[in-house]
C-alpha cells in the first residue's frame, strides 16, 4: 500500500497530539492516522507519483491539502501507492509494484484494489490507517472505493486546492477522501477544502460544515435515475442493488424520477482526449533537467530529453503523452481537442438540465466488481471501460461519492454513486449515509 513509510513523522506528530490532548486543546483531527496519496507533495518527504521519473524527488514545499490536514491534527503514516501519475484503474501501472486488494477473490486469489488511489483505498480497507487522501481525475477515488468496500468522495472541482498536487489533467484533478464511513468522509473533507490563493481554480465559496449534513432532510427530495447508466455489461447484481436502493429511498419519502443524460455515451472518448491532452502538457516538465530522473549517458540536450523520458516514464504514461500530443497537434487540434471540449460542455449541460428536475442522481459506481491482478492488462481500452460511470461527473466538475451498497455472490463489494449539482456536497453525504445505514 505504501511507497514510503514515515514512522518518525508519525511518532513526532502523535506525541504532539498527545500534548494537545493533555492540555485539552484538541484539534478536529487530533491524532488521526492517515495515509497521504503519493501525489501530494510533502515537504522533505519523497513524493514519487509512483513514477521512476520522480523516484528520488523530495519536495521543498507542502501541498495545501496535506498542510491543512496536518494543521487539523492528523498524523502521517506514509505516502500511499497509486497508478503512475494517477493514470490507471487497477494500480498496476505503479513503478513500485501493484497494490493488492485486502479482499481476496476465489481460491484466495489476489485482486486489484482499483485505481488510481489504490494504495489509499487498500490501506483504509485493511485497517492500516483510519482514512486516506485520494485524487480523482476520472474516477480515481470512487472506483477504488467501490472495489475495496469503502467510502470515496470527490468534491466539486475547485473545492480543494490543487497546489502541490502532482498535476495529471488540471481541469479535472480534484482531491478527496477515502474512509471507512460517510461521517469520517464529511469530517475529513471539511478540513481539506477552501480557497487558496496559490490555486486560481480553487473556489471562494464558503465551505459548509459537511459534518453537519445530518441536519438536512431527504423527505420530498427527488433522486434521478439516468437510463444511460444502464450500460452494456453492467453486472446484474449491481443493477439489482441499484433498483433495490431506489425502492428504499421511496420508503422515506424520496421521489424517484427517470432522467436522461443523452451525451453520456461520449464521456469516455471525451475524457480520453482531454485528460491525455492536459497530461502531455503537464508532463513536459519532466525533461531530465529541472528535477527528477536524469540519464547520465546522454551527450546532447536532445538525447538527454529523449533518454530521460524514455527510461523514466512507464508504458501507460507514454501512451497518454502520445495520445495527448497527437490530439493537440496542428491539423488535429480542431478535430479532436476542440471537439472534445465542445462535447464536454454538452455533457455538463445535460447535468444542469437534469438538476432542474431532481436534487441528486443515483447510479452504480462501476459496471463490475474488482478483477484479478494482471487481467485487462494487455488491453488499454478494456481498462478504460472501468471509468465509464465515473468520468461524466468529472467532466462536469460535480461532486460524487461512492458508498458501499452490496456484495456479489463471491462476497466482492461494489458501491453506488451519488452525484449532485456543484457545491452540494452536504446533500450527497446525507443520501450516502442513508445507503450506508441500509446495510446495518
Ligand atoms: N482511470 C482513469 C484514468 O486512468 C482515472 C484516473 C484518475 O481519476 N486519476 O485516467
Short mmCIF file of C-alpha atoms and ligand atoms in Angstrom, two decimals:
data_model
loop_
_atom_site.label_atom_id
_atom_site.label_comp_id
_atom_site.label_asym_id
_atom_site.label_seq_id
_atom_site.Cartn_x
_atom_site.Cartn_y
_atom_site.Cartn_z
CA UNK A 1 0.00 0.00 0.00
CA UNK A 2 2.81 2.37 0.81
CA UNK A 3 5.63 3.65 -1.34
CA UNK A 4 7.22 5.48 1.58
CA UNK A 5 6.50 4.83 5.24
CA UNK A 6 7.14 7.72 7.59
CA UNK A 7 7.30 6.25 11.10
CA UNK A 8 9.38 9.08 12.53
CA UNK A 9 6.92 11.67 11.28
CA UNK A 10 4.10 9.60 12.71
CA UNK A 11 5.71 9.40 16.14
CA UNK A 12 6.53 13.11 16.24
CA UNK A 13 3.08 14.15 15.13
CA UNK A 14 1.45 11.69 17.53
CA UNK A 15 3.43 12.94 20.50
CA UNK A 16 2.45 16.47 19.58
CA UNK A 17 -1.16 15.27 19.56
CA UNK A 18 -0.67 13.66 22.97
CA UNK A 19 0.45 17.01 24.32
CA UNK A 20 -2.55 18.80 22.86
CA UNK A 21 -4.91 16.19 24.25
CA UNK A 22 -3.35 16.52 27.72
CA UNK A 23 -3.75 20.28 27.54
CA UNK A 24 -7.36 19.81 26.43
CA UNK A 25 -6.65 21.63 23.17
CA UNK A 26 -7.76 19.08 20.64
CA UNK A 27 -7.98 19.97 17.00
CA UNK A 28 -10.69 18.31 14.88
CA UNK A 29 -8.49 15.51 13.55
CA UNK A 30 -6.18 15.28 16.56
CA UNK A 31 -4.08 12.12 16.40
CA UNK A 32 -5.95 10.57 13.48
CA UNK A 33 -3.54 8.35 11.50
CA UNK A 34 -3.89 8.83 7.75
CA UNK A 35 -2.18 7.80 4.53
CA UNK A 36 -1.29 10.51 2.03
CA UNK A 37 -1.56 9.57 -1.63
CA UNK A 38 1.94 9.89 -3.04
CA UNK A 39 0.72 12.55 -5.43
CA UNK A 40 0.54 15.26 -2.77
CA UNK A 41 3.86 16.99 -2.27
CA UNK A 42 5.08 16.65 1.28
CA UNK A 43 7.93 18.85 2.39
CA UNK A 44 11.17 16.90 2.88
CA UNK A 45 9.35 13.60 2.30
CA UNK A 46 9.79 11.80 -1.01
CA UNK A 47 6.91 12.30 -3.43
CA UNK A 48 7.08 9.98 -6.42
CA UNK A 49 3.65 9.92 -8.14
CA UNK A 50 4.59 6.21 -8.42
CA UNK A 51 6.93 7.04 -11.29
CA UNK A 52 10.56 6.22 -11.83
CA UNK A 53 10.99 9.75 -13.11
CA UNK A 54 10.24 11.09 -9.60
CA UNK A 55 11.75 8.15 -7.72
CA UNK A 56 14.04 10.37 -5.67
CA UNK A 57 12.10 13.62 -5.74
CA UNK A 58 11.93 15.36 -2.37
CA UNK A 59 9.72 18.46 -2.50
CA UNK A 60 10.74 21.57 -0.62
CA UNK A 61 7.13 22.61 -0.07
CA UNK A 62 3.90 21.13 1.21
CA UNK A 63 0.68 20.76 -0.77
CA UNK A 64 -2.18 22.87 0.56
CA UNK A 65 -4.42 19.86 1.18
CA UNK A 66 -1.81 17.97 3.21
CA UNK A 67 -0.88 21.17 5.06
CA UNK A 68 -4.50 21.68 6.08
CA UNK A 69 -4.78 18.08 7.27
CA UNK A 70 -1.64 18.36 9.41
CA UNK A 71 -2.87 21.65 10.84
CA UNK A 72 -6.09 19.86 11.81
CA UNK A 73 -4.10 17.38 13.88
CA UNK A 74 -3.89 14.31 11.66
CA UNK A 75 -0.82 12.11 11.67
CA UNK A 76 1.01 10.93 8.55
CA UNK A 77 1.79 7.22 8.39
CA UNK A 78 3.25 7.36 4.91
CA UNK A 79 2.80 8.01 1.22
CA UNK A 80 0.41 5.58 -0.42
CA UNK A 81 0.85 3.83 -3.73
CA UNK A 82 -1.03 4.75 -6.90
CA UNK A 83 -1.01 4.22 -10.62
CA UNK A 84 1.87 6.10 -12.20
CA UNK A 85 0.88 9.78 -12.32
CA UNK A 86 -2.63 8.62 -11.35
CA UNK A 87 -3.13 7.09 -14.80
CA UNK A 88 -4.90 3.79 -14.43
CA UNK A 89 -7.79 1.94 -12.87
CA UNK A 90 -6.11 -1.03 -11.21
CA UNK A 91 -2.95 0.28 -9.55
CA UNK A 92 -0.92 -1.93 -11.81
CA UNK A 93 0.98 0.88 -13.56
CA UNK A 94 2.91 1.90 -10.43
CA UNK A 95 6.70 1.79 -10.84
CA UNK A 96 6.81 0.42 -7.28
CA UNK A 97 4.63 -2.59 -7.99
CA UNK A 98 0.92 -3.20 -7.80
CA UNK A 99 -1.20 -2.97 -4.70
CA UNK A 100 -3.33 -5.93 -3.62
CA UNK A 101 -6.93 -5.59 -2.59
CA UNK A 102 -7.23 -6.80 1.02
CA UNK A 103 -10.41 -8.57 -0.07
CA UNK A 104 -9.49 -11.85 -1.72
CA UNK A 105 -11.08 -13.43 -4.78
CA UNK A 106 -11.97 -17.06 -5.40
CA UNK A 107 -9.37 -19.57 -4.15
CA UNK A 108 -7.64 -16.80 -2.24
CA UNK A 109 -6.61 -15.08 -5.49
CA UNK A 110 -5.20 -11.55 -5.50
CA UNK A 111 -7.49 -8.86 -6.83
CA UNK A 112 -6.78 -5.27 -7.85
CA UNK A 113 -7.79 -2.53 -5.41
CA UNK A 114 -8.83 -0.29 -8.30
CA UNK A 115 -7.01 2.87 -9.20
CA UNK A 116 -5.50 5.20 -9.25
CA UNK A 117 -5.84 5.77 -5.47
CA UNK A 118 -5.44 2.02 -4.89
CA UNK A 119 -2.85 2.22 -2.12
CA UNK A 120 -5.04 4.65 -0.19
CA UNK A 121 -8.17 2.55 -0.66
CA UNK A 122 -6.48 -0.74 0.25
CA UNK A 123 -4.81 0.80 3.32
CA UNK A 124 -8.16 2.06 4.63
CA UNK A 125 -9.96 -1.20 3.82
CA UNK A 126 -7.24 -3.24 5.54
CA UNK A 127 -7.36 -1.04 8.64
CA UNK A 128 -3.76 0.16 8.21
CA UNK A 129 -4.97 3.73 8.70
CA UNK A 130 -8.19 5.43 9.62
CA UNK A 131 -8.51 7.42 6.41
CA UNK A 132 -6.54 8.44 3.36
CA UNK A 133 -6.40 11.15 0.77
CA UNK A 134 -7.02 10.43 -2.87
CA UNK A 135 -7.21 12.37 -6.08
CA UNK A 136 -9.86 11.89 -8.70
CA UNK A 137 -9.47 12.92 -12.32
CA UNK A 138 -11.90 10.46 -13.87
CA UNK A 139 -12.84 8.15 -11.03
CA UNK A 140 -9.64 7.50 -9.09
CA UNK A 141 -11.27 7.90 -5.69
CA UNK A 142 -14.70 6.41 -6.38
CA UNK A 143 -13.68 3.33 -8.35
CA UNK A 144 -11.11 2.02 -5.80
CA UNK A 145 -13.57 2.80 -3.00
CA UNK A 146 -16.13 0.63 -4.77
CA UNK A 147 -13.62 -2.22 -5.30
CA UNK A 148 -12.41 -2.14 -1.67
CA UNK A 149 -15.78 -1.74 0.02
CA UNK A 150 -15.18 1.73 1.48
CA UNK A 151 -16.43 5.30 1.00
CA UNK A 152 -14.76 7.52 -1.61
CA UNK A 153 -15.71 11.18 -2.01
CA UNK A 154 -14.72 13.56 -4.78
CA UNK A 155 -15.96 17.08 -4.04
CA UNK A 156 -16.85 19.77 -6.59
CA UNK A 157 -13.95 20.78 -8.83
CA UNK A 158 -12.36 23.76 -7.09
CA UNK A 159 -13.34 22.83 -3.54
CA UNK A 160 -9.80 21.69 -2.72
CA UNK A 161 -6.68 23.50 -3.77
CA UNK A 162 -4.56 21.68 -6.33
CA UNK A 163 -1.43 23.46 -5.12
CA UNK A 164 1.28 20.88 -4.57
CA UNK A 165 -0.68 18.03 -6.13
CA UNK A 166 1.36 16.48 -8.93
CA UNK A 167 -0.65 17.51 -11.99
CA UNK A 168 -2.26 14.97 -14.30
CA UNK A 169 -5.14 16.80 -16.03
CA UNK A 170 -5.53 20.18 -14.37
CA UNK A 171 -9.11 20.90 -15.43
CA UNK A 172 -10.23 17.61 -13.89
CA UNK A 173 -7.91 16.82 -10.96
CA UNK A 174 -9.58 17.10 -7.58
CA UNK A 175 -8.55 15.89 -4.13
CA UNK A 176 -10.89 13.90 -1.93
CA UNK A 177 -11.20 11.28 0.77
CA UNK A 178 -11.15 7.52 1.24
CA UNK A 179 -12.69 6.48 4.54
CA UNK A 180 -14.47 3.63 6.24
CA UNK A 181 -17.72 5.51 6.57
CA UNK A 182 -19.63 8.57 5.47
CA UNK A 183 -19.18 10.50 8.71
CA UNK A 184 -15.41 10.20 8.54
CA UNK A 185 -15.51 11.41 4.97
CA UNK A 186 -17.53 14.52 5.86
CA UNK A 187 -15.31 15.35 8.83
CA UNK A 188 -12.11 14.92 6.84
CA UNK A 189 -13.25 16.67 3.67
CA UNK A 190 -14.24 19.76 5.62
CA UNK A 191 -10.60 20.19 6.60
CA UNK A 192 -9.28 19.78 3.06
CA UNK A 193 -11.46 22.35 1.28
CA UNK A 194 -11.27 26.10 0.92
CA UNK A 195 -9.94 28.89 -1.22
CA UNK A 196 -6.22 29.04 -1.74
CA UNK A 197 -4.57 31.94 -3.47
CA UNK A 198 -1.94 29.54 -4.81
CA UNK A 199 -4.56 27.82 -6.99
CA UNK A 200 -6.55 30.18 -9.19
CA UNK A 201 -9.15 27.47 -9.84
CA UNK A 202 -9.89 26.95 -6.15
CA UNK A 203 -13.31 28.19 -5.17
CA UNK A 204 -14.01 31.18 -2.94
CA UNK A 205 -17.31 29.68 -1.85
CA UNK A 206 -17.68 29.23 1.84
CA UNK A 207 -17.10 25.64 2.94
CA UNK A 208 -20.14 24.44 4.89
CA UNK A 209 -19.73 22.19 7.90
CA UNK A 210 -20.14 18.98 5.95
CA UNK A 211 -20.14 17.06 9.22
CA UNK A 212 -23.50 18.66 10.00
CA UNK A 213 -25.15 17.08 6.97
CA UNK A 214 -27.38 15.13 9.39
CA UNK A 215 -29.48 18.24 9.80
CA UNK A 216 -30.68 18.01 6.20
CA UNK A 217 -33.74 16.00 5.25
CA UNK A 218 -34.29 13.82 2.24
CA UNK A 219 -38.05 13.91 2.60
CA UNK A 220 -39.59 15.36 -0.56
CA UNK A 221 -36.28 15.37 -2.41
CA UNK A 222 -36.05 13.94 -5.90
CA UNK A 223 -33.46 11.43 -6.99
CA UNK A 224 -32.88 10.95 -10.71
CA UNK A 225 -32.08 7.61 -12.31
CA UNK A 226 -30.31 8.19 -15.63
CA UNK A 227 -31.22 5.48 -18.11
CA UNK A 228 -27.93 5.95 -19.97
CA UNK A 229 -26.06 4.48 -16.98
CA UNK A 230 -27.62 1.12 -17.68
CA UNK A 231 -24.55 0.34 -19.75
CA UNK A 232 -23.81 -2.85 -21.66
CA UNK A 233 -22.09 -5.30 -19.40
CA UNK A 234 -23.47 -3.84 -16.16
CA UNK A 235 -23.25 -6.65 -13.62
CA UNK A 236 -26.85 -7.86 -12.95
CA UNK A 237 -26.21 -8.00 -9.20
CA UNK A 238 -25.16 -4.34 -9.23
CA UNK A 239 -28.20 -3.48 -11.32
CA UNK A 240 -30.48 -5.25 -8.85
CA UNK A 241 -28.93 -3.41 -5.92
CA UNK A 242 -29.35 -0.08 -7.74
CA UNK A 243 -33.07 -0.85 -8.12
CA UNK A 244 -33.46 -2.03 -4.52
CA UNK A 245 -31.81 1.07 -3.12
CA UNK A 246 -34.11 3.27 -5.25
CA UNK A 247 -37.06 1.47 -3.68
CA UNK A 248 -35.66 2.07 -0.21
CA UNK A 249 -35.35 5.78 -0.93
CA UNK A 250 -39.05 5.85 -1.90
CA UNK A 251 -39.96 4.47 1.50
CA UNK A 252 -38.55 7.56 3.23
CA UNK A 253 -40.44 10.00 1.05
CA UNK A 254 -37.92 10.50 -1.74
CA UNK A 255 -39.36 10.75 -5.21
CA UNK A 256 -37.53 8.64 -7.78
CA UNK A 257 -37.61 10.18 -11.24
CA UNK A 258 -36.34 8.91 -14.58
CA UNK A 259 -33.89 11.30 -16.16
CA UNK A 260 -31.84 11.37 -19.30
CA UNK A 261 -28.22 12.40 -19.74
CA UNK A 262 -28.10 11.88 -23.50
CA UNK A 263 -24.42 12.68 -24.07
CA UNK A 264 -23.22 10.12 -21.52
CA UNK A 265 -22.07 7.80 -24.27
CA UNK A 266 -19.49 10.36 -25.38
CA UNK A 267 -17.99 10.77 -21.91
CA UNK A 268 -15.30 8.16 -22.19
CA UNK A 269 -13.91 9.24 -25.59
CA UNK A 270 -14.14 12.88 -24.48
CA UNK A 271 -12.25 12.15 -21.28
CA UNK A 272 -9.61 10.11 -23.08
CA UNK A 273 -8.89 13.10 -25.33
CA UNK A 274 -8.96 15.90 -22.76
CA UNK A 275 -7.12 14.11 -19.95
CA UNK A 276 -4.19 12.95 -22.14
CA UNK A 277 -4.01 16.37 -23.82
CA UNK A 278 -3.59 18.09 -20.48
CA UNK A 279 -1.29 15.34 -19.26
CA UNK A 280 1.02 15.71 -22.24
CA UNK A 281 1.37 19.42 -21.43
CA UNK A 282 1.77 18.88 -17.68
CA UNK A 283 4.34 16.12 -18.09
CA UNK A 284 6.52 18.18 -20.41
CA UNK A 285 8.25 19.50 -17.30
CA UNK A 286 9.95 16.14 -16.68
CA UNK A 287 12.83 16.75 -19.00
CA UNK A 288 15.77 15.41 -17.04
CA UNK A 289 16.99 18.95 -16.45
CA UNK A 290 14.97 20.66 -13.77
CA UNK A 291 14.22 17.77 -11.45
CA UNK A 292 13.57 14.07 -11.43
CA UNK A 293 15.32 11.24 -13.22
CA UNK A 294 18.24 12.22 -15.46
CA UNK A 295 20.02 9.93 -17.87
CA UNK A 296 23.79 10.13 -17.39
CA UNK A 297 24.75 8.68 -20.78
CA UNK A 298 23.28 11.45 -22.93
CA UNK A 299 25.73 13.53 -24.94
CA UNK A 300 23.39 16.15 -26.36
CA UNK A 301 20.41 18.01 -24.93
CA UNK A 302 18.04 16.17 -27.28
CA UNK A 303 19.43 12.86 -26.13
CA UNK A 304 19.05 13.96 -22.52
CA UNK A 305 15.35 14.66 -23.01
CA UNK A 306 14.74 11.58 -25.05
CA UNK A 307 16.56 9.04 -22.91
CA UNK A 308 15.47 10.50 -19.56
CA UNK A 309 11.84 10.46 -20.60
CA UNK A 310 12.02 7.08 -22.33
CA UNK A 311 13.55 5.47 -19.28
CA UNK A 312 11.68 7.50 -16.68
CA UNK A 313 8.08 7.02 -17.80
CA UNK A 314 6.17 3.73 -17.88
CA UNK A 315 4.15 2.42 -20.81
CA UNK A 316 0.74 3.81 -19.82
CA UNK A 317 2.14 7.29 -19.21
CA UNK A 318 3.88 7.22 -22.59
CA UNK A 319 0.66 6.13 -24.24
CA UNK A 320 -1.16 9.11 -22.72
CA UNK A 321 1.59 11.54 -23.74
CA UNK A 322 1.44 10.26 -27.30
CA UNK A 323 -2.36 10.46 -27.46
CA UNK A 324 -2.21 13.91 -25.90
CA UNK A 325 0.39 15.37 -28.22
CA UNK A 326 -1.44 13.87 -31.18
CA UNK A 327 -4.82 15.42 -30.34
CA UNK A 328 -3.16 18.78 -29.71
CA UNK A 329 -1.02 18.79 -32.83
CA UNK A 330 -1.62 21.25 -35.66
CA UNK A 331 -4.14 19.74 -38.04
CA UNK A 332 -5.79 17.53 -35.41
CA UNK A 333 -6.40 20.11 -32.72
CA UNK A 334 -9.82 21.19 -34.03
CA UNK A 335 -10.96 17.71 -34.93
CA UNK A 336 -10.09 16.16 -31.56
CA UNK A 337 -9.26 18.55 -28.77
CA UNK A 338 -11.66 21.38 -29.60
CA UNK A 339 -14.37 18.91 -30.46
CA UNK A 340 -13.88 17.17 -27.13
CA UNK A 341 -14.17 20.48 -25.28
CA UNK A 342 -17.47 21.15 -27.03
CA UNK A 343 -18.80 17.71 -26.13
CA UNK A 344 -17.66 18.26 -22.55
CA UNK A 345 -19.89 21.33 -22.46
CA UNK A 346 -22.84 19.28 -23.74
CA UNK A 347 -22.23 16.71 -21.01
CA UNK A 348 -22.29 19.49 -18.41
CA UNK A 349 -25.46 20.93 -19.96
CA UNK A 350 -27.13 17.52 -19.63
CA UNK A 351 -26.44 17.57 -15.90
CA UNK A 352 -27.58 21.18 -15.48
CA UNK A 353 -30.83 20.29 -17.20
CA UNK A 354 -31.27 17.12 -15.14
CA UNK A 355 -30.82 19.05 -11.90
CA UNK A 356 -33.83 21.16 -12.85
CA UNK A 357 -35.93 18.07 -12.21
CA UNK A 358 -34.03 16.29 -9.46
CA UNK A 359 -31.78 17.05 -6.47
CA UNK A 360 -29.45 14.08 -6.71
CA UNK A 361 -28.53 11.38 -9.20
CA UNK A 362 -28.11 7.74 -8.21
CA UNK A 363 -26.03 5.35 -10.32
CA UNK A 364 -23.69 2.41 -9.90
CA UNK A 365 -20.04 3.45 -9.39
CA UNK A 366 -18.55 0.79 -11.64
CA UNK A 367 -20.03 -1.66 -14.13
CA UNK A 368 -18.45 -4.53 -12.26
CA UNK A 369 -16.54 -5.67 -9.16
CA UNK A 370 -12.77 -5.98 -8.78
CA UNK A 371 -10.81 -8.33 -11.02
CA UNK A 372 -7.62 -10.39 -10.91
CA UNK A 373 -4.26 -8.65 -10.90
CA UNK A 374 -2.98 -8.92 -14.47
CA UNK A 375 -6.42 -9.08 -16.05
CA UNK A 376 -7.22 -6.36 -18.64
CA UNK A 377 -3.54 -5.51 -18.57
CA UNK A 378 -2.92 -6.07 -22.26
CA UNK A 379 -5.95 -4.18 -23.43
CA UNK A 380 -5.96 -0.48 -22.51
CA UNK A 381 -9.47 0.03 -23.89
CA UNK A 382 -10.84 -2.71 -21.68
CA UNK A 383 -9.17 -0.97 -18.73
CA UNK A 384 -10.60 2.43 -19.72
CA UNK A 385 -14.12 0.95 -19.65
CA UNK A 386 -13.85 0.80 -15.86
CA UNK A 387 -14.30 4.56 -15.80
CA UNK A 388 -17.47 4.74 -17.87
CA UNK A 389 -19.74 5.61 -14.93
CA UNK A 390 -17.38 7.90 -13.02
CA UNK A 391 -15.99 10.04 -15.84
CA UNK A 392 -19.17 12.06 -16.63
CA UNK A 393 -19.28 13.73 -13.17
CA UNK A 394 -15.57 14.51 -13.51
CA UNK A 395 -16.03 16.20 -16.87
CA UNK A 396 -18.84 18.27 -15.39
CA UNK A 397 -16.87 19.09 -12.21
CA UNK A 398 -19.64 17.73 -9.99
CA UNK A 399 -19.31 16.25 -6.51
CA UNK A 400 -19.78 12.50 -6.41
CA UNK A 401 -19.40 9.81 -3.79
CA UNK A 402 -19.14 6.05 -3.91
CA UNK A 403 -20.69 4.32 -0.94
CA UNK A 404 -20.62 0.54 -0.33
CA UNK A 405 -24.02 -0.85 -1.26
CA UNK A 406 -23.67 -4.58 -1.68
CA UNK A 407 -21.59 -7.64 -2.41
CA UNK A 408 -21.80 -10.03 -5.31
CA UNK A 409 -22.23 -13.76 -4.85
CA UNK A 410 -18.49 -14.15 -4.29
CA UNK A 411 -18.61 -11.59 -1.47
CA UNK A 412 -16.86 -8.93 -3.54
CA UNK A 413 -18.06 -5.43 -2.69
CA UNK A 414 -19.42 -2.76 -5.01
CA UNK A 415 -20.58 0.80 -4.48
CA UNK A 416 -23.35 3.04 -5.64
CA UNK A 417 -22.59 6.58 -6.74
CA UNK A 418 -24.46 9.73 -5.77
CA UNK A 419 -23.92 12.89 -7.79
CA UNK A 420 -25.24 16.37 -7.01
CA UNK A 421 -25.11 19.79 -8.60
CA UNK A 422 -21.99 21.86 -7.90
CA UNK A 423 -21.21 22.65 -4.25
CA UNK A 424 -23.98 20.46 -2.88
CA UNK A 425 -21.72 18.01 -1.05
CA UNK A 426 -23.76 18.03 2.17
CA UNK A 427 -26.79 16.57 0.42
CA UNK A 428 -24.56 13.94 -1.19
CA UNK A 429 -23.38 12.91 2.27
CA UNK A 430 -26.94 12.75 3.54
CA UNK A 431 -28.04 10.35 0.80
CA UNK A 432 -24.84 8.32 1.11
CA UNK A 433 -25.44 7.89 4.83
CA UNK A 434 -28.90 6.55 4.08
CA UNK A 435 -27.40 3.90 1.79
CA UNK A 436 -24.72 3.09 4.34
CA UNK A 437 -27.35 2.56 7.03
CA UNK A 438 -29.32 0.15 4.84
CA UNK A 439 -26.55 -2.38 5.32
CA UNK A 440 -26.80 -2.27 9.10
N1 LIG B 1 -8.81 5.59 -14.52
C1 LIG B 1 -8.82 6.90 -15.07
C2 LIG B 1 -7.56 7.13 -15.87
O1 LIG B 1 -6.81 6.23 -15.99
C3 LIG B 1 -8.99 7.93 -13.99
C4 LIG B 1 -7.75 8.15 -13.24
C5 LIG B 1 -7.91 9.24 -12.22
O2 LIG B 1 -9.01 9.63 -11.86
N2 LIG B 1 -6.78 9.76 -11.81
O3 LIG B 1 -7.32 8.19 -16.35
#
